[in-house]
mmCIF file of C-alpha atoms in Angstrom:
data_model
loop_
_atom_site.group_PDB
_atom_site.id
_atom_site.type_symbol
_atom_site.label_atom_id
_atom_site.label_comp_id
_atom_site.label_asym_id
_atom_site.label_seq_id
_atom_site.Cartn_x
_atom_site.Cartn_y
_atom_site.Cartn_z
ATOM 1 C CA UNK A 1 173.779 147.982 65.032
ATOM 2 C CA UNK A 2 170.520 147.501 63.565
ATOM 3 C CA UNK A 3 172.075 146.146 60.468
ATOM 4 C CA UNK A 4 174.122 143.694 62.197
ATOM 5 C CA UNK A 5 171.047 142.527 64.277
ATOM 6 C CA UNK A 6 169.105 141.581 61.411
ATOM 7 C CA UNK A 7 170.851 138.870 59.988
ATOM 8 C CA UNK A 8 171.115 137.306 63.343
ATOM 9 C CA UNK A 9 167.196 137.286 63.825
ATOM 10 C CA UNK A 10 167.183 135.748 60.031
ATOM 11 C CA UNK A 11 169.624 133.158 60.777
ATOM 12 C CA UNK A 12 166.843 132.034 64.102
ATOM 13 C CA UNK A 13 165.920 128.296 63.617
ATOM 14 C CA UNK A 14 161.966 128.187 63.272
ATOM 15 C CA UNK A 15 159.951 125.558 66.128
ATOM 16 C CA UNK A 16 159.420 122.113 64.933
ATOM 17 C CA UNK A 17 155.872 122.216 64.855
ATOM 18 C CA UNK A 18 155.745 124.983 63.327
ATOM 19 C CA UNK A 19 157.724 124.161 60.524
ATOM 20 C CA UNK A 20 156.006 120.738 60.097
ATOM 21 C CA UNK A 21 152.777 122.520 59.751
ATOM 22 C CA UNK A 22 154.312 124.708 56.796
ATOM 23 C CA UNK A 23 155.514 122.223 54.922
ATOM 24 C CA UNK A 24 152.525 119.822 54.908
ATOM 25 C CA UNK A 25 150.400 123.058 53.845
ATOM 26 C CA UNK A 26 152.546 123.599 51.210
ATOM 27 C CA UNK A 27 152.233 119.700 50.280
ATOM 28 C CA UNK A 28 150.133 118.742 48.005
ATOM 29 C CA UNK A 29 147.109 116.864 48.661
ATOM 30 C CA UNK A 30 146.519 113.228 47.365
ATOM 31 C CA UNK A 31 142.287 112.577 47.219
ATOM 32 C CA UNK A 32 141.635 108.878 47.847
ATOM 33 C CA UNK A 33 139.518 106.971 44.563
ATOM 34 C CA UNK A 34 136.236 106.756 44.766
ATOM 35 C CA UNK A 35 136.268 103.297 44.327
ATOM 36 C CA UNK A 36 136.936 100.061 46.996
ATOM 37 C CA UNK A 37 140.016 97.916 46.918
ATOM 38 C CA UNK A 38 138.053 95.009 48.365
ATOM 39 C CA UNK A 39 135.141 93.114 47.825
ATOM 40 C CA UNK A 40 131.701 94.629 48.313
ATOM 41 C CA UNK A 41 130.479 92.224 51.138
ATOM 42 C CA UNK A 42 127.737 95.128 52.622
ATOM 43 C CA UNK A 43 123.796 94.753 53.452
ATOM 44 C CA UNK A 44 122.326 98.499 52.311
ATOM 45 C CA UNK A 45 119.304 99.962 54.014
ATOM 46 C CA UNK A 46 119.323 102.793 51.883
ATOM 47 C CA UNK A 47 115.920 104.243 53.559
ATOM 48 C CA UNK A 48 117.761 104.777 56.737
ATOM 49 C CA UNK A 49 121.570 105.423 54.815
ATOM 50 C CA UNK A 50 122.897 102.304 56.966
ATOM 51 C CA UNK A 51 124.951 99.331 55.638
ATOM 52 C CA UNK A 52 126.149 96.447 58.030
ATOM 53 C CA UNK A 53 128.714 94.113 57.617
ATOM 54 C CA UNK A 54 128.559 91.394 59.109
ATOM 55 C CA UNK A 55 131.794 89.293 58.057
ATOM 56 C CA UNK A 56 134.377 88.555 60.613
ATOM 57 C CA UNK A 57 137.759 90.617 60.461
ATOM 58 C CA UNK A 58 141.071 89.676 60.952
ATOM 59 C CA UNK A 59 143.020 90.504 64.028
ATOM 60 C CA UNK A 60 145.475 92.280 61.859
ATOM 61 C CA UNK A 61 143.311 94.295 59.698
ATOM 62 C CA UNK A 62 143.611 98.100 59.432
ATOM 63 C CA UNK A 63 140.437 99.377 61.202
ATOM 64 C CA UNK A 64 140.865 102.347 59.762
ATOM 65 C CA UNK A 65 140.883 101.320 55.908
ATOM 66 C CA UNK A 66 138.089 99.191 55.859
ATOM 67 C CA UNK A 67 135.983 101.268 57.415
ATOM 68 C CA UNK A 68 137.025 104.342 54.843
ATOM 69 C CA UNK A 69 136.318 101.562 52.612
ATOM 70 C CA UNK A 70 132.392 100.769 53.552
ATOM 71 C CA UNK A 71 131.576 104.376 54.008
ATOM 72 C CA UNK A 72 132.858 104.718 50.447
ATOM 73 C CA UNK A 73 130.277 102.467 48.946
ATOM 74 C CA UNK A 74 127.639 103.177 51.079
ATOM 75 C CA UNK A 75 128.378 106.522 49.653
ATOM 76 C CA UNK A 76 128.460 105.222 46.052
ATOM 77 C CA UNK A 77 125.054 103.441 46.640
ATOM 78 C CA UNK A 78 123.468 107.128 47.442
ATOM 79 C CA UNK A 79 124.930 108.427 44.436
ATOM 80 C CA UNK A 80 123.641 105.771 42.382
ATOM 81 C CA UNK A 81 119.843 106.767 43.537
ATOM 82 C CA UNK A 82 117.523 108.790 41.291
ATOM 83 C CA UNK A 83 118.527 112.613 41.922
ATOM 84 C CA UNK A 84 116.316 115.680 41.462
ATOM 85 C CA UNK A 85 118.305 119.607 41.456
ATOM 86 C CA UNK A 86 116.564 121.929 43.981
ATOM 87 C CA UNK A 87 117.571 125.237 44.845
ATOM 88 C CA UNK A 88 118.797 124.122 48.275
ATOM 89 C CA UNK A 89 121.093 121.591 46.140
ATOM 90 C CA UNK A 90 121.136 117.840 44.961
ATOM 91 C CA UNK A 91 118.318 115.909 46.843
ATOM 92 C CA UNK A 92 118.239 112.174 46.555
ATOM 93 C CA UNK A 93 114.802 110.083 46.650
ATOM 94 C CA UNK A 94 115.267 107.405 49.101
ATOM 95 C CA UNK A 95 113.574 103.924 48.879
ATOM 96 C CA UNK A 96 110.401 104.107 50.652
ATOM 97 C CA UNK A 97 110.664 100.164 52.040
ATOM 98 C CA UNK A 98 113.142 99.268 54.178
ATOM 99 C CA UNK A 99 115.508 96.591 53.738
ATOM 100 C CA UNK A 100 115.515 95.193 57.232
ATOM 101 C CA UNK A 101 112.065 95.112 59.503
ATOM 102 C CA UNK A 102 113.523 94.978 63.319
ATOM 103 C CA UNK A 103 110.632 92.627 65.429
ATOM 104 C CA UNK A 104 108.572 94.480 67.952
ATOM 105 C CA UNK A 105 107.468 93.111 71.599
ATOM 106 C CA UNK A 106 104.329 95.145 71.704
ATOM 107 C CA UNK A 107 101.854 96.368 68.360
ATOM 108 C CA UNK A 108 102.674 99.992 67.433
ATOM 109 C CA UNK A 109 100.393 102.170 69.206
ATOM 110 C CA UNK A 110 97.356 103.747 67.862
ATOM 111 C CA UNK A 111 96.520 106.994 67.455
ATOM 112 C CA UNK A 112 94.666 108.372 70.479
ATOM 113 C CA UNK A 113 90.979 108.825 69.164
ATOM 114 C CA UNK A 114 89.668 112.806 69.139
ATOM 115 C CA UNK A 115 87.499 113.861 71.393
ATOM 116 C CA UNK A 116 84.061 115.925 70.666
ATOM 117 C CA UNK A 117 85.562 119.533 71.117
ATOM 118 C CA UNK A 118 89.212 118.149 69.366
ATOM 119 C CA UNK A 119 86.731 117.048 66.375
ATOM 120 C CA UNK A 120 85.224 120.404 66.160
ATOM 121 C CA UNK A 121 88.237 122.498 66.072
ATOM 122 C CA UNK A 122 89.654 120.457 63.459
ATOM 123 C CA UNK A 123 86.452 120.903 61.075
ATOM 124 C CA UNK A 124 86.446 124.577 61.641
ATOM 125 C CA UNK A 125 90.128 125.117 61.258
ATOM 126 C CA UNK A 126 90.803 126.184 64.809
ATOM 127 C CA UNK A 127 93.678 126.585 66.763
ATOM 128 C CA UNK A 128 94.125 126.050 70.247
ATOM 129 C CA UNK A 129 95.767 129.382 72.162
ATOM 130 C CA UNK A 130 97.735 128.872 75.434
ATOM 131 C CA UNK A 131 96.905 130.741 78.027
ATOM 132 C CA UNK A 132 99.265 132.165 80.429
ATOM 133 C CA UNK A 133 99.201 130.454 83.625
ATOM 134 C CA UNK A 134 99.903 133.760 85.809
ATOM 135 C CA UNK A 135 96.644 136.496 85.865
ATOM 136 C CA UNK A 136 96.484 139.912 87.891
ATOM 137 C CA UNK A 137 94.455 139.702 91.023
ATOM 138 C CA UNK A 138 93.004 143.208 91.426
ATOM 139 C CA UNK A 139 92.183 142.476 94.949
ATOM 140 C CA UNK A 140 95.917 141.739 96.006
ATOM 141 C CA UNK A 141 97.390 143.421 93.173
ATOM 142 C CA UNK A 142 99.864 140.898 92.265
ATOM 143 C CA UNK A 143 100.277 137.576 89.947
ATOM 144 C CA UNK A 144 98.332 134.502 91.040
ATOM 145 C CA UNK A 145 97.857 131.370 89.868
ATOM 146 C CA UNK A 146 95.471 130.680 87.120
ATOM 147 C CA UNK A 147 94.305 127.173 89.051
ATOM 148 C CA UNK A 148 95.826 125.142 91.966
ATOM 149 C CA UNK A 149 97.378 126.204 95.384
ATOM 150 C CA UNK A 150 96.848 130.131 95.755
ATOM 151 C CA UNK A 151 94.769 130.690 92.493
ATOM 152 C CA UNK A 152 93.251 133.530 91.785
ATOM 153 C CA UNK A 153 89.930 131.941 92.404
ATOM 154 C CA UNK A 154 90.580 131.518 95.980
ATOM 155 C CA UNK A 155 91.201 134.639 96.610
ATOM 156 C CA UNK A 156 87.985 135.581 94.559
ATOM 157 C CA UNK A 157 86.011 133.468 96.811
ATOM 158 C CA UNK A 158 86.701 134.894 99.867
ATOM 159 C CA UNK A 159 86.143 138.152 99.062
ATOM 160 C CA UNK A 160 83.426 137.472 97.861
ATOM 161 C CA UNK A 161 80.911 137.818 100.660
ATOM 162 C CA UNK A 162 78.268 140.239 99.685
ATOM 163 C CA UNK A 163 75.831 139.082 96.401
ATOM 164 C CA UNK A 164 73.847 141.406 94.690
ATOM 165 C CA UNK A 165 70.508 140.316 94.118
ATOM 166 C CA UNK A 166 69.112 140.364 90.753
ATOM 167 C CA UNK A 167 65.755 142.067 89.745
ATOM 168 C CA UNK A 168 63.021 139.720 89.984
ATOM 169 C CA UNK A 169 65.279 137.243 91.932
ATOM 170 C CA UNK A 170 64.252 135.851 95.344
ATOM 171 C CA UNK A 171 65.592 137.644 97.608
ATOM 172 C CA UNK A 172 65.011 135.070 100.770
ATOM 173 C CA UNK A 173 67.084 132.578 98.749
ATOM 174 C CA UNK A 174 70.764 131.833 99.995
ATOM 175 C CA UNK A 175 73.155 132.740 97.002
ATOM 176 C CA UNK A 176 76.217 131.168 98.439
ATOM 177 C CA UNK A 177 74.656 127.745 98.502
ATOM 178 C CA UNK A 178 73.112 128.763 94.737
ATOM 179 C CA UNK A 179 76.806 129.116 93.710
ATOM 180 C CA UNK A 180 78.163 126.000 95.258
ATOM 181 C CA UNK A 181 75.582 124.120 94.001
ATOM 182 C CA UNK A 182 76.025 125.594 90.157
ATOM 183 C CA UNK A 183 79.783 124.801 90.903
ATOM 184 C CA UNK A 184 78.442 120.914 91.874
ATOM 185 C CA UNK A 185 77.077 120.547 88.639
ATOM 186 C CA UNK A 186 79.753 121.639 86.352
ATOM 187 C CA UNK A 187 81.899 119.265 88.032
ATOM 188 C CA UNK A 188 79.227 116.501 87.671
ATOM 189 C CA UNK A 189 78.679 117.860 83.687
ATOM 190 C CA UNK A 190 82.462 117.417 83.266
ATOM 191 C CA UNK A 191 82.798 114.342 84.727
ATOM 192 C CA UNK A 192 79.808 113.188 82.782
ATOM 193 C CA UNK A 193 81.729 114.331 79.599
ATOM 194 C CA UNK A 194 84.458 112.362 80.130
ATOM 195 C CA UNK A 195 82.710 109.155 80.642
ATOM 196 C CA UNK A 196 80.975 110.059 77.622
ATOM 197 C CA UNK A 197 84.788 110.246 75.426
ATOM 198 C CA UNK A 198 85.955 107.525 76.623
ATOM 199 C CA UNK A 199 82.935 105.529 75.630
ATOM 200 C CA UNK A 200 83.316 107.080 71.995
ATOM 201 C CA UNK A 201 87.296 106.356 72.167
ATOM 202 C CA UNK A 202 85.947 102.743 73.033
ATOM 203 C CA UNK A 203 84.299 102.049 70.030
ATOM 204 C CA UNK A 204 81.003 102.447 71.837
ATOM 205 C CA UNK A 205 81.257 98.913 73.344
ATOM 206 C CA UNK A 206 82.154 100.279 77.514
ATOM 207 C CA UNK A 207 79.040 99.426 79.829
ATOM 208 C CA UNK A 208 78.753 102.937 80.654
ATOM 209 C CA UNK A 209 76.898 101.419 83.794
ATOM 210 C CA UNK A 210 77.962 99.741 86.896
ATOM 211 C CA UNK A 211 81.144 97.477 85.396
ATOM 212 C CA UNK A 212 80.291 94.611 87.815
ATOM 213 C CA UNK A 213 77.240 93.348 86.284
ATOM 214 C CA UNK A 214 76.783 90.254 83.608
ATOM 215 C CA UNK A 215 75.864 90.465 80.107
ATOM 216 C CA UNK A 216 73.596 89.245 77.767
ATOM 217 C CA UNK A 217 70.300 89.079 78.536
ATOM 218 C CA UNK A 218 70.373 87.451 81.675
ATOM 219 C CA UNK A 219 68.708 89.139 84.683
ATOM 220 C CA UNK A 220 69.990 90.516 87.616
ATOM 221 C CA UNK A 221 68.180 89.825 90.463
ATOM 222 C CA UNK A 222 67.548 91.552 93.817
ATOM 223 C CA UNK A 223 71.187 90.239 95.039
ATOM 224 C CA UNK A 224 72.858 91.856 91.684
ATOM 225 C CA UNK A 225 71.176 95.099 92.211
ATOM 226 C CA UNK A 226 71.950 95.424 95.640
ATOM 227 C CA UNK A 227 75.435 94.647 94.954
ATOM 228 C CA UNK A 228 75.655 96.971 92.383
ATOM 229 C CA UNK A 229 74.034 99.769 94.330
ATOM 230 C CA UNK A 230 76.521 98.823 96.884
ATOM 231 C CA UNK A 231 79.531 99.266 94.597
ATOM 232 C CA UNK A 232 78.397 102.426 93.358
ATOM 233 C CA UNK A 233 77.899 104.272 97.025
ATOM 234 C CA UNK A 234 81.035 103.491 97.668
ATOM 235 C CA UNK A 235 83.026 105.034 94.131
ATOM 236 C CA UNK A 236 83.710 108.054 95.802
ATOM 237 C CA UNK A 237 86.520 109.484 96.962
ATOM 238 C CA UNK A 238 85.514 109.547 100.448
ATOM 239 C CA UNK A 239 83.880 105.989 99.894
ATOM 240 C CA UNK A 240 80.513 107.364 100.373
ATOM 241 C CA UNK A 241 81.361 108.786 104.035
ATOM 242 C CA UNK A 242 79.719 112.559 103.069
ATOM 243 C CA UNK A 243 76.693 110.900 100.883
ATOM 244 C CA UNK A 244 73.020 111.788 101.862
ATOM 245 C CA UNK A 245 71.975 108.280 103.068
ATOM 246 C CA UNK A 246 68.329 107.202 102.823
ATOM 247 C CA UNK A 247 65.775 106.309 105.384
ATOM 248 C CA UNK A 248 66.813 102.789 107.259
ATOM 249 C CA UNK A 249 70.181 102.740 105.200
ATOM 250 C CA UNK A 250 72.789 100.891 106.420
ATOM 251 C CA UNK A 251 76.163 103.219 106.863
ATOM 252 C CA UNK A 252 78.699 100.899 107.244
ATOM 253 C CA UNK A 253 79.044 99.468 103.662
ATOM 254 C CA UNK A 254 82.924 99.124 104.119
ATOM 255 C CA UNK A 255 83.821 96.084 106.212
ATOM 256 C CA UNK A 256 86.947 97.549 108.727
ATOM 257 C CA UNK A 257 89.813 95.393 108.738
ATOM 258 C CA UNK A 258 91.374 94.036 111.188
ATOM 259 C CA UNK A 259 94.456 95.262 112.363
ATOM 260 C CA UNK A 260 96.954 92.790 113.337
ATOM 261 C CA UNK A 261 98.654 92.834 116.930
ATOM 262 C CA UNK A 262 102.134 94.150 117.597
ATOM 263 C CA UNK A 263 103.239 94.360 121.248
ATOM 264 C CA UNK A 264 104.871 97.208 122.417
ATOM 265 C CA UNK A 265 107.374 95.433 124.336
ATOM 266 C CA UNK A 266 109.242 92.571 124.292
ATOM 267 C CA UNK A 267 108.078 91.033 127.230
ATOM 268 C CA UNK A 268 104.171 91.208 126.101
ATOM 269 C CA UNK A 269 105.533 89.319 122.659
ATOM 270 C CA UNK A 270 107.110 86.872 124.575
ATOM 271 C CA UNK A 271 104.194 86.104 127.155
ATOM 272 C CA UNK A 272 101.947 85.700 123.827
ATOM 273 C CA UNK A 273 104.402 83.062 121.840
ATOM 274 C CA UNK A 274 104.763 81.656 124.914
ATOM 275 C CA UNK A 275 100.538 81.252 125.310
ATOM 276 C CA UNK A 276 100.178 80.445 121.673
ATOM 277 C CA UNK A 277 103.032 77.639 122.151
ATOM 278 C CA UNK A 278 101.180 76.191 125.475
ATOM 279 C CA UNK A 279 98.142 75.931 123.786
ATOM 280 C CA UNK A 280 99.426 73.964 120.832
ATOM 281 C CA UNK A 281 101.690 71.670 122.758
ATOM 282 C CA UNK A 282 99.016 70.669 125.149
ATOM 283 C CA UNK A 283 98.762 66.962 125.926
ATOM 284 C CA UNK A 284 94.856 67.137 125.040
ATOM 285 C CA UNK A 285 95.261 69.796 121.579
ATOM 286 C CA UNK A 286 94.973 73.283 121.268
ATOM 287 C CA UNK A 287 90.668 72.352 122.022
ATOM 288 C CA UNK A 288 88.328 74.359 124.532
ATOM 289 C CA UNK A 289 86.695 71.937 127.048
ATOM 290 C CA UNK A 290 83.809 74.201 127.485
ATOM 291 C CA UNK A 291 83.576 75.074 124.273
ATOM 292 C CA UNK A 292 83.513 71.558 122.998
ATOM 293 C CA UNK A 293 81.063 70.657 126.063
ATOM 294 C CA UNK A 294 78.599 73.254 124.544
ATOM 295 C CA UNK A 295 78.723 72.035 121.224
ATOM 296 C CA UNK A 296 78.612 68.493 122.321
ATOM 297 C CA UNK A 297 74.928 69.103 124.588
ATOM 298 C CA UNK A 298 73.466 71.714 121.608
ATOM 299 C CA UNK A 299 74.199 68.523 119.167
ATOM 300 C CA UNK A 300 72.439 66.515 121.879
ATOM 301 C CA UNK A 301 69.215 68.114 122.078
ATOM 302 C CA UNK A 302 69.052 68.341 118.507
ATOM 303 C CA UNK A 303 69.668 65.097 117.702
ATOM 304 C CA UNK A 304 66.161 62.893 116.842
ATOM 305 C CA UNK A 305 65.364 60.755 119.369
ATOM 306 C CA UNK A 306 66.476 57.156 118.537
ATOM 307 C CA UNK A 307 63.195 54.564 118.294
ATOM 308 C CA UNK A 308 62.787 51.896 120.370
ATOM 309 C CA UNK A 309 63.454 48.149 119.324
ATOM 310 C CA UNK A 310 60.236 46.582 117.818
ATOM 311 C CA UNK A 311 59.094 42.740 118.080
ATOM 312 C CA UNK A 312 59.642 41.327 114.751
ATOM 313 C CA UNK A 313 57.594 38.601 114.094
ATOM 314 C CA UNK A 314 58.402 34.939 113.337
ATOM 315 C CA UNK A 315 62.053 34.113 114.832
ATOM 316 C CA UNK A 316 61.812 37.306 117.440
ATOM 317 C CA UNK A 317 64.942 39.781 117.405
ATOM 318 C CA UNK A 318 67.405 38.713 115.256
ATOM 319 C CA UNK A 319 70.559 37.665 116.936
ATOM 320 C CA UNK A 320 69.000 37.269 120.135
ATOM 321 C CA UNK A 321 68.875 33.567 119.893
ATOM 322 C CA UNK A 322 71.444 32.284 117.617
ATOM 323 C CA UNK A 323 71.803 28.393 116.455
ATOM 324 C CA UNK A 324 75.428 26.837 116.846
ATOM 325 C CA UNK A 325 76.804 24.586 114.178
ATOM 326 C CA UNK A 326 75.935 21.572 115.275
ATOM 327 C CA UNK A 327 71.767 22.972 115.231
ATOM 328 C CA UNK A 328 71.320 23.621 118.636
ATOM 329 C CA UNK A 329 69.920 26.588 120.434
ATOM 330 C CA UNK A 330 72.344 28.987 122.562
ATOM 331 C CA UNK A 331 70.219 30.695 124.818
ATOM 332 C CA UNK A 332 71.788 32.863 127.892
ATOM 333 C CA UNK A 333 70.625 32.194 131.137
ATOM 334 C CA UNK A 334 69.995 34.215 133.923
ATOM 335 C CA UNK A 335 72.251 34.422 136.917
ATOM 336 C CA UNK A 336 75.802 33.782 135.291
ATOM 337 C CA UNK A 337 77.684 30.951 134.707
ATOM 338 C CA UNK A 338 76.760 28.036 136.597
#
């Protein structure tokens, strides 16, 4: 039975693909040249290993072909640069100019100028070491925050509530205020260094004064200091709310704005358009009669007072007496016509 079984299986056609597969392994396989059949039409930019062609194809071209074709001689054009053996392999030296210079809307960017403490690392070969943004509170015996929301320095601070007092310290003097006021400073000294970098990154030409004043050597006046000591108070954060303000100081340095008027409902909108609309279609113009009879007296009384009418000499007043054509005299009588 087993005997009779095998030739059976042997005789089992094998699946299509399967047997398409075999026989193109078993083919042999035909390697392309290494030269084009057409023209060589290309633009190389060997620096970046690109060529572009920018002739027109025809609608019945083989897509496929010509584009076997250009990566053939774009391929050739590699080979025929100079060549040095490594132990990696074959390394080509590319051109170091490019062929093609693409136009830029902005200048390329400089390089951001060092700062101080950038400078000094660099001349004594340091490196910069990252710290680890998570520390061990040993108060709360977890991870905190190095900085930010739920540092480890808030939760330093307030248990922090007894100081020691140093030997030879005063011991009447408040050491919480002491601290906060140390902490002030480095925040001012800080602050005080950046101003100070980006003056150096500018080339030394920032006013590292109040931006608002002229230069040259032009003065500034009483108005241009006050102004300037005006813009300054009010740099801060808080616009100078918190500052320590001298003796007779004015605190309002911020004009408020005025906030524009939006009725709640509709009928108080519609009783103001309304108003607005009287007052502009008036017969006698949007004007206030007593505020135009006010202005009208106050120009009054301050008017000069006009001067009386003086005698001339010779003829009298001129007009007064006024010769027709004909040479006579017109003179107006009293009593009307008669």
């Amino acid at each position: 039975a087993a005997a009779s079984s095998a030739p059976s299986a042997a005789a089992k056609p094998a699946k299509p693909a399967k047997a398409a597969k075999e026989s193109a392994s078993e083919a042999p396989v035909s390697l392309k040249p290494a030269t084009s059949s057409r023209e060589d039409n290309l633009l190389y930019d060997l620096q970046k290993m690109a060529a572009f062609d920018i002739a027109p194809l025809h609608p019945k071209t083989n897509v496929l072909t010509y584009t076997r074709d250009s990566v053939q001689m774009l391929v050739n054009k590699m080979f025929a640069l100079p060549r040095t053996d490594s132990e990696g392999g074959t390394v080509v030296d590319l051109p170091e100019e490019g062929t093609f210079k693409l136009p830029r809307q902005k200048p390329v960017p400089k390089n951001k100028p060092k700062t101080r403490w950038q400078q000094f690392m660099e001349d004594r070969n340091m490196r910069k070491r990252k710290r680890s943004r998570l520390v061990f509170d040993e108060v709360s015996q977890d991870w905190k925050p190095r900085w930010g929301y739920k540092s480890i320095k808030n939760s330093q601070a307030s248990t922090e509530w007894v100081h020691e007092v140093r030997e030879g310290g005063d011991s009447f003097a408040d050491p919480f205020e002491r601290k906060s006021t140390e902490k002030k400073l480095l925040q001012a000294r800080q602050k005080m260094r950046e101003v100070r970098n980006k003056v150096e990154a500018a080339g030394g030409k920032m006013n590292a004064v109040v931006p608002d004043l002229s230069f040259g050597g032009q003065k500034r006046g009483a108005e241009g200091l006050k102004e300037a000591i005006k813009r300054a108070q009010v740099s801060s954060a808080s616009f100078g709310k918190f500052d320590r303000v001298a003796p007779n100081e004015a605190t309002n340095l911020q004009p408020k704005m005025r906030k524009a008027h939006h009725s709640s409902t509709p009928e108080e909108e519609k009783s103001r358009y309304l108003k607005a609309a009287t007052r502009c279609l008036n017969s006698q113009g949007p004007v206030d009669k007593e505020k135009a009879a006010k202005v009208g007296n106050r120009e009054a009384s301050e008017a000069p007072p006009v001067p009386k009418k003086v005698q001339m000499k010779g003829k009298g007043i001129p007009g007064k007496n006024r010769r027709s054509k004909q040479g006579s005299v017109n003179k107006k009588k009293k009593g009307g016509r008669r």
